[in-house]
CSV table of C-alpha atoms in Angstrom, one decimal:
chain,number,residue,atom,x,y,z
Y,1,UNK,CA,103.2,-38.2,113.0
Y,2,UNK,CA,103.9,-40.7,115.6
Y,3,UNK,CA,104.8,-44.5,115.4
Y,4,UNK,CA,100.8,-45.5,116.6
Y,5,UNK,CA,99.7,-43.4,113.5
Y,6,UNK,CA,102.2,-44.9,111.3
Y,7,UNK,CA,101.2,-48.7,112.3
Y,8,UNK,CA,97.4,-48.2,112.1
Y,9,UNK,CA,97.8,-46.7,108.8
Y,10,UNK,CA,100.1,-49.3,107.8
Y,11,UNK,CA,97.5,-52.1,109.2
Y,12,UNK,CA,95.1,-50.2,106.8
Y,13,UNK,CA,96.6,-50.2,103.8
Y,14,UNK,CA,97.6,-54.3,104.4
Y,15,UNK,CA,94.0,-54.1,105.1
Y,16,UNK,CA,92.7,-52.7,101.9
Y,17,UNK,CA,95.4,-54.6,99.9
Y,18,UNK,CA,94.8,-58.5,100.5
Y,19,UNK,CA,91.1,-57.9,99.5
Y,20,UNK,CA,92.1,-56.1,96.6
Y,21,UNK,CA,94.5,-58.9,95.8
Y,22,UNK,CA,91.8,-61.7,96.7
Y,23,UNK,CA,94.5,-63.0,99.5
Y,24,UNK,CA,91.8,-63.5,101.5
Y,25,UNK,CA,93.5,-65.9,104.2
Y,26,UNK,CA,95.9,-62.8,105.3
Y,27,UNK,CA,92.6,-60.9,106.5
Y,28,UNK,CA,91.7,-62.5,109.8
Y,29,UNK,CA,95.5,-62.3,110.6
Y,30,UNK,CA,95.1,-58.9,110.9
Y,31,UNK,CA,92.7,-59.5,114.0
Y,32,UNK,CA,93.5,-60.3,117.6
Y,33,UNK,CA,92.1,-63.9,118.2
Y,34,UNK,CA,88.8,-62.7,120.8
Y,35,UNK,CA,88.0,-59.9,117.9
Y,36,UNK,CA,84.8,-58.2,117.1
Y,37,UNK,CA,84.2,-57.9,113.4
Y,38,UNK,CA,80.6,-56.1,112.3
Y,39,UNK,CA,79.0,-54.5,109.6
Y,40,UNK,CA,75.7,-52.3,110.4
Y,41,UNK,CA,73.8,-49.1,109.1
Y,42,UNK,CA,74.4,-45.6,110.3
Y,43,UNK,CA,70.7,-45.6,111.0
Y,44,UNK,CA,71.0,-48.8,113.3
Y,45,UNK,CA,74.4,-47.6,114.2
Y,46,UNK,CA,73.3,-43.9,115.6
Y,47,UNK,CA,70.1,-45.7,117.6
Y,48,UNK,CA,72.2,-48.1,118.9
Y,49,UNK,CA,70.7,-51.1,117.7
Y,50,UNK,CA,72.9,-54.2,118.0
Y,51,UNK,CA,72.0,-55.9,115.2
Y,52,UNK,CA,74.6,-56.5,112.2
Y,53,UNK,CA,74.4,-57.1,108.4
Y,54,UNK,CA,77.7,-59.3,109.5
Y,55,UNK,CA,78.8,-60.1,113.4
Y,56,UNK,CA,82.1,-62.4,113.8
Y,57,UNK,CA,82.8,-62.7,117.3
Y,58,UNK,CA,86.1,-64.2,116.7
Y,59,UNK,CA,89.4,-64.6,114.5
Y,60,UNK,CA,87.8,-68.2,114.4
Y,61,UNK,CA,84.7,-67.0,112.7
Y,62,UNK,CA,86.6,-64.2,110.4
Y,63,UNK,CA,88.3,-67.9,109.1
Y,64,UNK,CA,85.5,-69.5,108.7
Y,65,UNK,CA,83.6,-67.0,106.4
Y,66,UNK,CA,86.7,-66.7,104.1
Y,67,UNK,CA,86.4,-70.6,103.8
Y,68,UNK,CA,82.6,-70.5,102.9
Y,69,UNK,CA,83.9,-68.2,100.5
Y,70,UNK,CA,86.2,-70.3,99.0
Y,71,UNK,CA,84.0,-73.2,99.4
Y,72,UNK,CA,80.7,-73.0,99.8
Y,73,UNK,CA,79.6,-70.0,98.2
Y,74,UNK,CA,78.2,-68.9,95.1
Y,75,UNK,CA,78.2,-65.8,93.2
Y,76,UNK,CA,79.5,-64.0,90.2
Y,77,UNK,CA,83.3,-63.4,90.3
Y,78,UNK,CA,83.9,-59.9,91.4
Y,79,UNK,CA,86.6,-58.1,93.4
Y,80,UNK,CA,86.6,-54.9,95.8
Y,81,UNK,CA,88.8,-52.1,95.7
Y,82,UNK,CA,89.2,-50.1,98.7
Y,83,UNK,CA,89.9,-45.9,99.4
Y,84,UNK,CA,89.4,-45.0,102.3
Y,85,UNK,CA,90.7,-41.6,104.2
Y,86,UNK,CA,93.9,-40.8,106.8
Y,87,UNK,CA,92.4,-42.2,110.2
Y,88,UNK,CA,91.7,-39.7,112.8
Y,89,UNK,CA,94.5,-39.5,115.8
Y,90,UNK,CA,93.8,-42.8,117.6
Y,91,UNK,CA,92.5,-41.9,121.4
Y,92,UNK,CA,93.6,-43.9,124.4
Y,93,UNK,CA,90.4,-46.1,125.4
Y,94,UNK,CA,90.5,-46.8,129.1
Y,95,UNK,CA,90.8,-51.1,128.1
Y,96,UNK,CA,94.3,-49.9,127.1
Y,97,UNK,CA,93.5,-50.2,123.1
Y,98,UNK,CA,93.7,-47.4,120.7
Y,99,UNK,CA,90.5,-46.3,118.8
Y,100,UNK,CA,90.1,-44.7,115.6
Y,101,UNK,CA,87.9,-43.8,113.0
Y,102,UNK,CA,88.6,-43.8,109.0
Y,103,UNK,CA,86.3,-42.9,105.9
Y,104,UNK,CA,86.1,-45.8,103.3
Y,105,UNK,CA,84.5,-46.4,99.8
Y,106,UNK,CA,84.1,-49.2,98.8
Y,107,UNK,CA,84.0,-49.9,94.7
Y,108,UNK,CA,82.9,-53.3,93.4
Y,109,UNK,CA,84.1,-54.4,89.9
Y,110,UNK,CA,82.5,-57.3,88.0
Y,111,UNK,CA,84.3,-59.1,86.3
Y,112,UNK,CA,84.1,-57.9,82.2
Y,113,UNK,CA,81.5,-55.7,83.8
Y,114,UNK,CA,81.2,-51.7,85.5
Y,115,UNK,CA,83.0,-50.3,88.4
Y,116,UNK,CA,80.2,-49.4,90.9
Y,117,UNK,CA,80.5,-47.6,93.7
Y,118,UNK,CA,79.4,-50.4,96.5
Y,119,UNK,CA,78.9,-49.2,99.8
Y,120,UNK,CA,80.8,-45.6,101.7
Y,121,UNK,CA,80.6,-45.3,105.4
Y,122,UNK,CA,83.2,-45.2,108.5
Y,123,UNK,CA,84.8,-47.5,110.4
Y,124,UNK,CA,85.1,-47.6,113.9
Y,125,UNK,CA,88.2,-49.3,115.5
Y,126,UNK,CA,89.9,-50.3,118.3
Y,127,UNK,CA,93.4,-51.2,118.2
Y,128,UNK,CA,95.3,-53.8,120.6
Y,129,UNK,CA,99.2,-53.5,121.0
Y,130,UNK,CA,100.5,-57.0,120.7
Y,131,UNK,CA,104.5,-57.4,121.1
Y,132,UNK,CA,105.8,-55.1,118.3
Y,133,UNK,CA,102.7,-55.2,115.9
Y,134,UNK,CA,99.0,-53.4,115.9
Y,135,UNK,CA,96.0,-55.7,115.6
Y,136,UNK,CA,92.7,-55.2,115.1
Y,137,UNK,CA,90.7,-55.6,118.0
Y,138,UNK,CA,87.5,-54.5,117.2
Y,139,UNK,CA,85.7,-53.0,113.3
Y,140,UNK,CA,82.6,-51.5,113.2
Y,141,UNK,CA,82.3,-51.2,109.8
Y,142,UNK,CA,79.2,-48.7,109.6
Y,143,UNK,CA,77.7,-48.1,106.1
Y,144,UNK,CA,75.5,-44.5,105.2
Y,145,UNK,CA,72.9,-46.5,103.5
Y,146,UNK,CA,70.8,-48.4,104.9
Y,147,UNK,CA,70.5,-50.0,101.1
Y,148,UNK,CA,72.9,-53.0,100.9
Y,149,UNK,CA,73.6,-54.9,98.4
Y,150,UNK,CA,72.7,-58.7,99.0
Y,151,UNK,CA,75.9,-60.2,97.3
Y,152,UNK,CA,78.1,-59.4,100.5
Y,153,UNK,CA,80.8,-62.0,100.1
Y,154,UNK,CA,83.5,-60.5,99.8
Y,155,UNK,CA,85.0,-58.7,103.2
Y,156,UNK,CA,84.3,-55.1,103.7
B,1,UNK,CA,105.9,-35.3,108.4
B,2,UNK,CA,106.0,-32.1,110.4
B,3,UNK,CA,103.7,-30.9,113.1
B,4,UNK,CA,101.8,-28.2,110.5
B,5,UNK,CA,101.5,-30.8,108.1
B,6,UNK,CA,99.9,-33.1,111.1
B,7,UNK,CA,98.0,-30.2,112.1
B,8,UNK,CA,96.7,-29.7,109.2
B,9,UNK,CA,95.6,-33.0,108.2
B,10,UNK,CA,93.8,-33.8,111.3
B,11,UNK,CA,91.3,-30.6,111.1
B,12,UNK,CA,90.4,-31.9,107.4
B,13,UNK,CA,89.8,-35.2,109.1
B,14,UNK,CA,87.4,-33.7,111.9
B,15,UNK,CA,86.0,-31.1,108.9
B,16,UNK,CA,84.7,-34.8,106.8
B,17,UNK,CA,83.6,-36.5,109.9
B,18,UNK,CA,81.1,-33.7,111.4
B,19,UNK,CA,79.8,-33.5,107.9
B,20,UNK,CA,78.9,-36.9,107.5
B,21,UNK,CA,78.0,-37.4,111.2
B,22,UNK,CA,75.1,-34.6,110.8
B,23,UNK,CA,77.5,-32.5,113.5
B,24,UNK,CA,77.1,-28.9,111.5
B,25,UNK,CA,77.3,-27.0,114.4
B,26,UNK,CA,81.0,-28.0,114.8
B,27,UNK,CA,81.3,-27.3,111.1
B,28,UNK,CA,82.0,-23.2,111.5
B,29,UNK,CA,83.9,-23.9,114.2
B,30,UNK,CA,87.1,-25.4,112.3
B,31,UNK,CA,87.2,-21.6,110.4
B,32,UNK,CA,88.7,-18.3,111.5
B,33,UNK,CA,86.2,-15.9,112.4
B,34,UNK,CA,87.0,-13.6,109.1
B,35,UNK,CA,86.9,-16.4,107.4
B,36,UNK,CA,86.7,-16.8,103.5
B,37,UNK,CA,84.4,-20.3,102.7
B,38,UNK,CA,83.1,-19.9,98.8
B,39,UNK,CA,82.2,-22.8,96.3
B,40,UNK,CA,83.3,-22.1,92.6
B,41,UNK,CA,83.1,-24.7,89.7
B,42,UNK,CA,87.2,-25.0,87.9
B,43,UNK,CA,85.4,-23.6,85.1
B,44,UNK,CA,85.5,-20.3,87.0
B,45,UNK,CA,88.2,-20.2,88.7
B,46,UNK,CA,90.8,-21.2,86.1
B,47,UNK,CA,89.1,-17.7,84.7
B,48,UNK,CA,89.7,-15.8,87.6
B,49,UNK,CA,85.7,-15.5,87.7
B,50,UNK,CA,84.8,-13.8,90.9
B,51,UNK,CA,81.3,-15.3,91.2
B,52,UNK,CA,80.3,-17.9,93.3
B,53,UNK,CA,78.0,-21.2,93.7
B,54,UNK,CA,78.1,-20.3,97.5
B,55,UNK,CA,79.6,-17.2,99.4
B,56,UNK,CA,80.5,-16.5,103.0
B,57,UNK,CA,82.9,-14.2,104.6
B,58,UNK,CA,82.7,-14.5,108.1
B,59,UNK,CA,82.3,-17.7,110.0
B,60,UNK,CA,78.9,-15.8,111.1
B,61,UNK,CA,77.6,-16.3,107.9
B,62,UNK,CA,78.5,-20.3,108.2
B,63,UNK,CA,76.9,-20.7,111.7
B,64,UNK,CA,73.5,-18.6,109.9
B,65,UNK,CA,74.0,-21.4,107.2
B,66,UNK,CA,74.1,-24.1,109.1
B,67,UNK,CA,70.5,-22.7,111.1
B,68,UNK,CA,68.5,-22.6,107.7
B,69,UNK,CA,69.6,-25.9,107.5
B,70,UNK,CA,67.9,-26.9,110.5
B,71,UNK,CA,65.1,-25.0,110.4
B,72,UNK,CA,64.3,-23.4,107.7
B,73,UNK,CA,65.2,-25.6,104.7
B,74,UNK,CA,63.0,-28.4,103.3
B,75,UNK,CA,64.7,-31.0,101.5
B,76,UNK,CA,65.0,-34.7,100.9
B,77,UNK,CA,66.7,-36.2,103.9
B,78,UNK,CA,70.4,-37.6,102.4
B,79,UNK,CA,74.0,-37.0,103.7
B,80,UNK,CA,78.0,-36.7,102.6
B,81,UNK,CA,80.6,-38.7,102.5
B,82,UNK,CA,83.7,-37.0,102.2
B,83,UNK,CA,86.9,-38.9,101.3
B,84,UNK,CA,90.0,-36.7,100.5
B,85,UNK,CA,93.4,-37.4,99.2
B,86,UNK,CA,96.9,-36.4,101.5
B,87,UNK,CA,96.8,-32.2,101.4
B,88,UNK,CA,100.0,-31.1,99.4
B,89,UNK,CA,102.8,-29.9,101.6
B,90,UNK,CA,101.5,-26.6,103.0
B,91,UNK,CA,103.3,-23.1,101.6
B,92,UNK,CA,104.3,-19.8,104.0
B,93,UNK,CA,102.1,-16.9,102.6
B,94,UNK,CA,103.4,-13.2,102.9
B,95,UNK,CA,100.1,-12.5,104.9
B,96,UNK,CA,101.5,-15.6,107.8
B,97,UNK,CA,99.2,-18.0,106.7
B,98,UNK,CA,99.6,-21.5,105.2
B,99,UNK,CA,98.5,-22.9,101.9
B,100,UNK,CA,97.7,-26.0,101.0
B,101,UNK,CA,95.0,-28.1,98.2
B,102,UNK,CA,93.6,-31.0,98.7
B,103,UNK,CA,91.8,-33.4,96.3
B,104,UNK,CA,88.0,-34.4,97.2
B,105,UNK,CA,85.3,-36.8,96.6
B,106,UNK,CA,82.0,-36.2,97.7
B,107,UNK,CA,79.4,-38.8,97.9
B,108,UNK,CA,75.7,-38.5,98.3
B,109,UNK,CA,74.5,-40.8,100.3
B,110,UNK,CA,69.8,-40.7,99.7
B,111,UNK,CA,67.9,-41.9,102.3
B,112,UNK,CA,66.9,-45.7,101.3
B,113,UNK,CA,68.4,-44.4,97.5
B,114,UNK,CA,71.5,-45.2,95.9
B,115,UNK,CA,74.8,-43.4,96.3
B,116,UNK,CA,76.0,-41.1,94.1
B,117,UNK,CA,79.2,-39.1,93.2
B,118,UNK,CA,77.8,-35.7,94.3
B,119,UNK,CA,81.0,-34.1,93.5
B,120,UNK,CA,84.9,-33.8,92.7
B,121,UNK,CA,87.6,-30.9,93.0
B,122,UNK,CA,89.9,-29.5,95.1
B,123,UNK,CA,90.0,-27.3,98.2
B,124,UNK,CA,92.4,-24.6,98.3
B,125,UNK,CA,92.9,-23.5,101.9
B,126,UNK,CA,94.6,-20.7,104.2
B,127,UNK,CA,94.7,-21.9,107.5
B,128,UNK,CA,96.0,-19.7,109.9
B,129,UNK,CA,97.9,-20.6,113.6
B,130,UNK,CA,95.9,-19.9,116.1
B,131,UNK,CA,97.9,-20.3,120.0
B,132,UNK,CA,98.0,-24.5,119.3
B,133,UNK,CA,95.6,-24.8,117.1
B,134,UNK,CA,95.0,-24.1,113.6
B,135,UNK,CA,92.3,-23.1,111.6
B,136,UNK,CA,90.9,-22.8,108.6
B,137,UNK,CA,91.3,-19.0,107.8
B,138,UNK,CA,90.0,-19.6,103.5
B,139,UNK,CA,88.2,-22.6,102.1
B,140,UNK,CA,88.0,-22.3,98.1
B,141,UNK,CA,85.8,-25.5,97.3
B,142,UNK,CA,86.9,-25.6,93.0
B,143,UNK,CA,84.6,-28.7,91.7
B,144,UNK,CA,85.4,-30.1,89.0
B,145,UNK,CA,82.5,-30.3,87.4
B,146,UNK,CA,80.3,-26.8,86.0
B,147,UNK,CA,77.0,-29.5,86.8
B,148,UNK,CA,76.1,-28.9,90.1
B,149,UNK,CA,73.0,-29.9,91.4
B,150,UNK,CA,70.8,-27.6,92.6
B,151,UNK,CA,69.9,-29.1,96.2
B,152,UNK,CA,73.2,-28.3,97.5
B,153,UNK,CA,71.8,-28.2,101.7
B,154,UNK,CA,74.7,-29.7,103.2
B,155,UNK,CA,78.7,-28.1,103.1
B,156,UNK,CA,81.2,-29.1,100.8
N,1,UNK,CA,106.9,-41.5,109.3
N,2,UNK,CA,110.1,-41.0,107.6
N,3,UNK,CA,111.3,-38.5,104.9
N,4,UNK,CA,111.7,-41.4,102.1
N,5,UNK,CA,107.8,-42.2,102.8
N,6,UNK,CA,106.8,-38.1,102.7
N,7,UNK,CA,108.8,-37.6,99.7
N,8,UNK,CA,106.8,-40.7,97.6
N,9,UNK,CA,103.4,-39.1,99.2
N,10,UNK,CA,104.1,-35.5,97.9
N,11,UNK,CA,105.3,-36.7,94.4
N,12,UNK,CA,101.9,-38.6,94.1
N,13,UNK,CA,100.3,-35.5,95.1
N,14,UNK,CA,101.8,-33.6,92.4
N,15,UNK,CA,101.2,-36.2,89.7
N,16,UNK,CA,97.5,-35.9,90.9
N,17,UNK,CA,97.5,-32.5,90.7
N,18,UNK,CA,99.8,-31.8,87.0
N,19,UNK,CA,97.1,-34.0,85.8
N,20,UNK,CA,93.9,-32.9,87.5
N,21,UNK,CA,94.8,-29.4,86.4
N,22,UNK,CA,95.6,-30.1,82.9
N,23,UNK,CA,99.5,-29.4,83.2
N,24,UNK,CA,100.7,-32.2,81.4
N,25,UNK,CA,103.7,-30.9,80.9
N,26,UNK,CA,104.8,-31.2,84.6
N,27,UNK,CA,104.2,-34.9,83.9
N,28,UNK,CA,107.0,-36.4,82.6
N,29,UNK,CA,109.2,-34.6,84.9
N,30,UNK,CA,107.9,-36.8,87.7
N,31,UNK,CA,109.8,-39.7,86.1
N,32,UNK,CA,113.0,-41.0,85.6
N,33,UNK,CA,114.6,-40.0,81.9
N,34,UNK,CA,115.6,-44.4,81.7
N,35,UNK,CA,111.6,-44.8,83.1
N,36,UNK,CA,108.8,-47.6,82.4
N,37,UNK,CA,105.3,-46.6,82.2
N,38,UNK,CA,102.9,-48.9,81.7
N,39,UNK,CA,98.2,-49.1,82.0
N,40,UNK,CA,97.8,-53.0,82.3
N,41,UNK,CA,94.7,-55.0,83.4
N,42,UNK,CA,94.6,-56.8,86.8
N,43,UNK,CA,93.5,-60.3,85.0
N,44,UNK,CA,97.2,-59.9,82.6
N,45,UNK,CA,99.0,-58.4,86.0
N,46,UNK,CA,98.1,-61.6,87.8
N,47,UNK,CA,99.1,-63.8,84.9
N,48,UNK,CA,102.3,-62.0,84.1
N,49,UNK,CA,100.8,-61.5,80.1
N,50,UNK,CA,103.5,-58.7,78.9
N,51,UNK,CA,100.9,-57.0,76.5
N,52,UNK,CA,100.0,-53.1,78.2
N,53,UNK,CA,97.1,-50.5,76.8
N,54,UNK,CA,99.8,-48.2,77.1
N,55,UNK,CA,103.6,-48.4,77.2
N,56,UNK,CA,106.4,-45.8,77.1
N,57,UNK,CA,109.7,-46.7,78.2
N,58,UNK,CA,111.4,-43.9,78.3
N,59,UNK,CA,110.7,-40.1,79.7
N,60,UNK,CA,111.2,-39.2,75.7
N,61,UNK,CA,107.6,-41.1,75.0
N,62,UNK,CA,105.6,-39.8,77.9
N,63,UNK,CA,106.6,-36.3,76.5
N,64,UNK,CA,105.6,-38.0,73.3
N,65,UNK,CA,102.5,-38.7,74.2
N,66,UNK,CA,102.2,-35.2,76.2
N,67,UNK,CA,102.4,-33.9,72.3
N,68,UNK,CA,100.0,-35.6,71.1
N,69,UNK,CA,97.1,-35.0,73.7
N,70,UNK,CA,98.0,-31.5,73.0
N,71,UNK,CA,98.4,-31.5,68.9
N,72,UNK,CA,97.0,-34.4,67.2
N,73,UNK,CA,94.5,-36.2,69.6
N,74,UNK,CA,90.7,-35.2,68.7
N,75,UNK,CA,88.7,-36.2,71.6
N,76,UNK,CA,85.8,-34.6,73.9
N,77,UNK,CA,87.2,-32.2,76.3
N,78,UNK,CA,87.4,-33.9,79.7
N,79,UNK,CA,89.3,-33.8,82.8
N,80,UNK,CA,90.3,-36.7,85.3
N,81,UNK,CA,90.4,-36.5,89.0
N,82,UNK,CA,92.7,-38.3,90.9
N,83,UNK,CA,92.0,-40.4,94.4
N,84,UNK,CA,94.5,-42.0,96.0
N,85,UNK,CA,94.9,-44.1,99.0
N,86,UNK,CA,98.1,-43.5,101.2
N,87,UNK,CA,100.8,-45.8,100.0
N,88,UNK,CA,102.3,-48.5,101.5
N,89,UNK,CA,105.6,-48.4,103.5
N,90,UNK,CA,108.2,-48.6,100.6
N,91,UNK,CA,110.8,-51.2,100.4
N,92,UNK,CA,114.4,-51.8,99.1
N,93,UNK,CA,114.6,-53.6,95.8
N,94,UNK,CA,117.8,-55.1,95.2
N,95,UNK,CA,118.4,-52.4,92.2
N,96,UNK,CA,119.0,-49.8,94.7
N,97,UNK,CA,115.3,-48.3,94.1
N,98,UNK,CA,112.3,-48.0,96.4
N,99,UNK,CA,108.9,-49.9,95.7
N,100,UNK,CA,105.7,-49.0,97.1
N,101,UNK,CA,101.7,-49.8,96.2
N,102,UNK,CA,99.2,-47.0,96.4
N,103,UNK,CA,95.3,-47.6,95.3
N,104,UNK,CA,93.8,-45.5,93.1
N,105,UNK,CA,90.6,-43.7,91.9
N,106,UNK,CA,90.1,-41.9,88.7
N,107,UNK,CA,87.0,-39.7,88.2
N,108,UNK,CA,86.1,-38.4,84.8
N,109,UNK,CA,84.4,-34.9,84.4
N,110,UNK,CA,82.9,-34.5,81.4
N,111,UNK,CA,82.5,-31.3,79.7
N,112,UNK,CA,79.0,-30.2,81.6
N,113,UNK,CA,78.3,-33.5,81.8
N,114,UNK,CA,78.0,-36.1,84.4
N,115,UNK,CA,81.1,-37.4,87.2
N,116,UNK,CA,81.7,-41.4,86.4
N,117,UNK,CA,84.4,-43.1,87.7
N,118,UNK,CA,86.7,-43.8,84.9
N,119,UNK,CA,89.3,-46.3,86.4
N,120,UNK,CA,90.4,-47.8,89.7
N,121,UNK,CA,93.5,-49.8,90.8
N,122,UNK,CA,96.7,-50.3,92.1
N,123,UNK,CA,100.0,-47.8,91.1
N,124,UNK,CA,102.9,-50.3,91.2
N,125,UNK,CA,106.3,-48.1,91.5
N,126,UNK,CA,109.6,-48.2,91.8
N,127,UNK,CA,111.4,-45.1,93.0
N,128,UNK,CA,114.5,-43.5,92.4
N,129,UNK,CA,116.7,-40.7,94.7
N,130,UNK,CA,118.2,-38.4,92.6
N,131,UNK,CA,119.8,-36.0,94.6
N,132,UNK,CA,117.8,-34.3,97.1
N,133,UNK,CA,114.7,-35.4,95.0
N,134,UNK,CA,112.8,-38.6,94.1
N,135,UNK,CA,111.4,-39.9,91.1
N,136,UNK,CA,109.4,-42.4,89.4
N,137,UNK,CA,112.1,-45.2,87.7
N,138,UNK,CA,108.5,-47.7,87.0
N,139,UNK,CA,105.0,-46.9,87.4
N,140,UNK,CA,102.9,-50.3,86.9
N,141,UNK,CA,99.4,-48.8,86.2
N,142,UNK,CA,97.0,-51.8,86.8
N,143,UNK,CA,93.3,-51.4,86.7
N,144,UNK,CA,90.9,-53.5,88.6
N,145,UNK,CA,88.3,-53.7,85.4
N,146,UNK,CA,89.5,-55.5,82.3
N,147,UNK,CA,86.5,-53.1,80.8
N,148,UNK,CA,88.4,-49.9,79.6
N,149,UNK,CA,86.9,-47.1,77.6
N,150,UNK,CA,88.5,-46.2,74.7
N,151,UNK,CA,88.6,-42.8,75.1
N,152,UNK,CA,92.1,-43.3,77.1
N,153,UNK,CA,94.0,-39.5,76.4
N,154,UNK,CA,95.0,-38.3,79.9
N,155,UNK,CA,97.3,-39.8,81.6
N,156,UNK,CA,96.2,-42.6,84.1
């Protein structure tokens, strides 16, 4: 496996692992600063409708909603945990980023309460080369169902 | 991680995503053309029982599969979401193939419903070289569970 | 990716797989004879409480407990199912060992009964190199849910 693989898988697993540690702040550092961040249906994805459950146009933005969710919001203390798949072979895109695709699943645990199974779906990335490091330039994060869950606090 | 290993991962990769993306046609294509593909319960095959939840031993029979699907078939719309674990390092057969298992999680995704654990188990594969490719030459899908339900449309 | 971070992947794989096929065995022999093993909640994780659902600190005691799920333990016959993320890229500890993180999924099959996800989490290890080989020195089992049934027999 080459050193691309390596690094988005890397990126992936950092990824998974601040939401699954609630170290919320480390998640938009994982973005290039003019990122796309969105969450939409695999009905509204495979019509190509443009409308999003979530659309962050912005590192910015991805730093504002984790300080609503420190904030502002409130909801029932839960956390996420992550498992998602080995990405497919990132393809050249002709922007010079590298896209991708990888299966997740996403379980929700309440606190005292059950593990549920929260959402499944793919997501859809392009990555940016910057220096050294990988960034997340764009996620599509596209869910199967079209039945979402309104507590959507936490990132997906 | 050698090539074979690389290889091998990446067709299980494109084998999830044209499941979940609705692509079966591509689905035969990924197996040998005397290909093995049969779906037994662990129950079974710890038992060495030769009977199977689904049979196929040619990729013929996959690609007339995947046309009752389309058109002959009537079943509450719904779709997979595969998410697999790393495939153990693959094992030289006497016959010049390669071996390897691989964990699985299969979720059911209902139209407007919930998702659900459809299934759990293990693949045990041959996959056979073919010029630069390889390909799936035996697909043993071994769930975990001897409760299958009965609308079972899509592949495993 | 190098050989250290194959060698950690394939010794998960076999601990999935010892376990998923009921060869418990194998499972001590993934560890260190001087090893810690140890099921904690993510809630006494974070606050560093010492107390574990399960703690063996030694290989003797996991082959202990081996005995027991074999000769003493009366308990529905079950079976777990293992899904793990890829780990992350280990590092050095000042000990001379190797740590790494790896999320995890546990699925538990019921005798003809239903799938239900029975745990999920985050392995926390330290590996040694003996030899060619590696082993486990630590394995940290810390489950997202403070909510754990107390059916806990199989190895997490």
């Amino acid at each position: 496996m080459n050193d691309l693989f390596q690094m988005i898988s890397q990126l992936q697993t950092e990824y998974c692992r601040c939401i699954a540690d609630g170290e919320f702040e480390r998640w938009p550092e994982l973005f290039v600063a003019d990122c796309l961040y969105r969450v939409t249906t695999a009905e509204n994805f495979r019509q190509g409708f443009e409308i999003s459950l979530i659309l962050a146009t912005s590192r910015g933005m991805l730093i504002d909603r984790v300080s609503a969710l420190r904030q502002a919001n409130i909801y029932e203390r839960h956390s996420y945990r992550h498992i998602i798949g080995l990405p497919s072979i990132p393809a050249a895109t002709d922007d010079g980023h590298h896209s991708c695709q990888t299966s997740f699943l996403i379980l929700r645990i309440m606190q005292a309460g059950p593990t549920e199974i929260f959402a499944s779906g793919c997501y859809h990335d392009r990555y940016r080369v910057v220096g050294d490091a990988i960034l997340l330039a764009e996620r599509v994060v596209v869910c199967d169902s079209s039945r979402i869950d309104t507590l959507l606090a936490l990132p997906l």
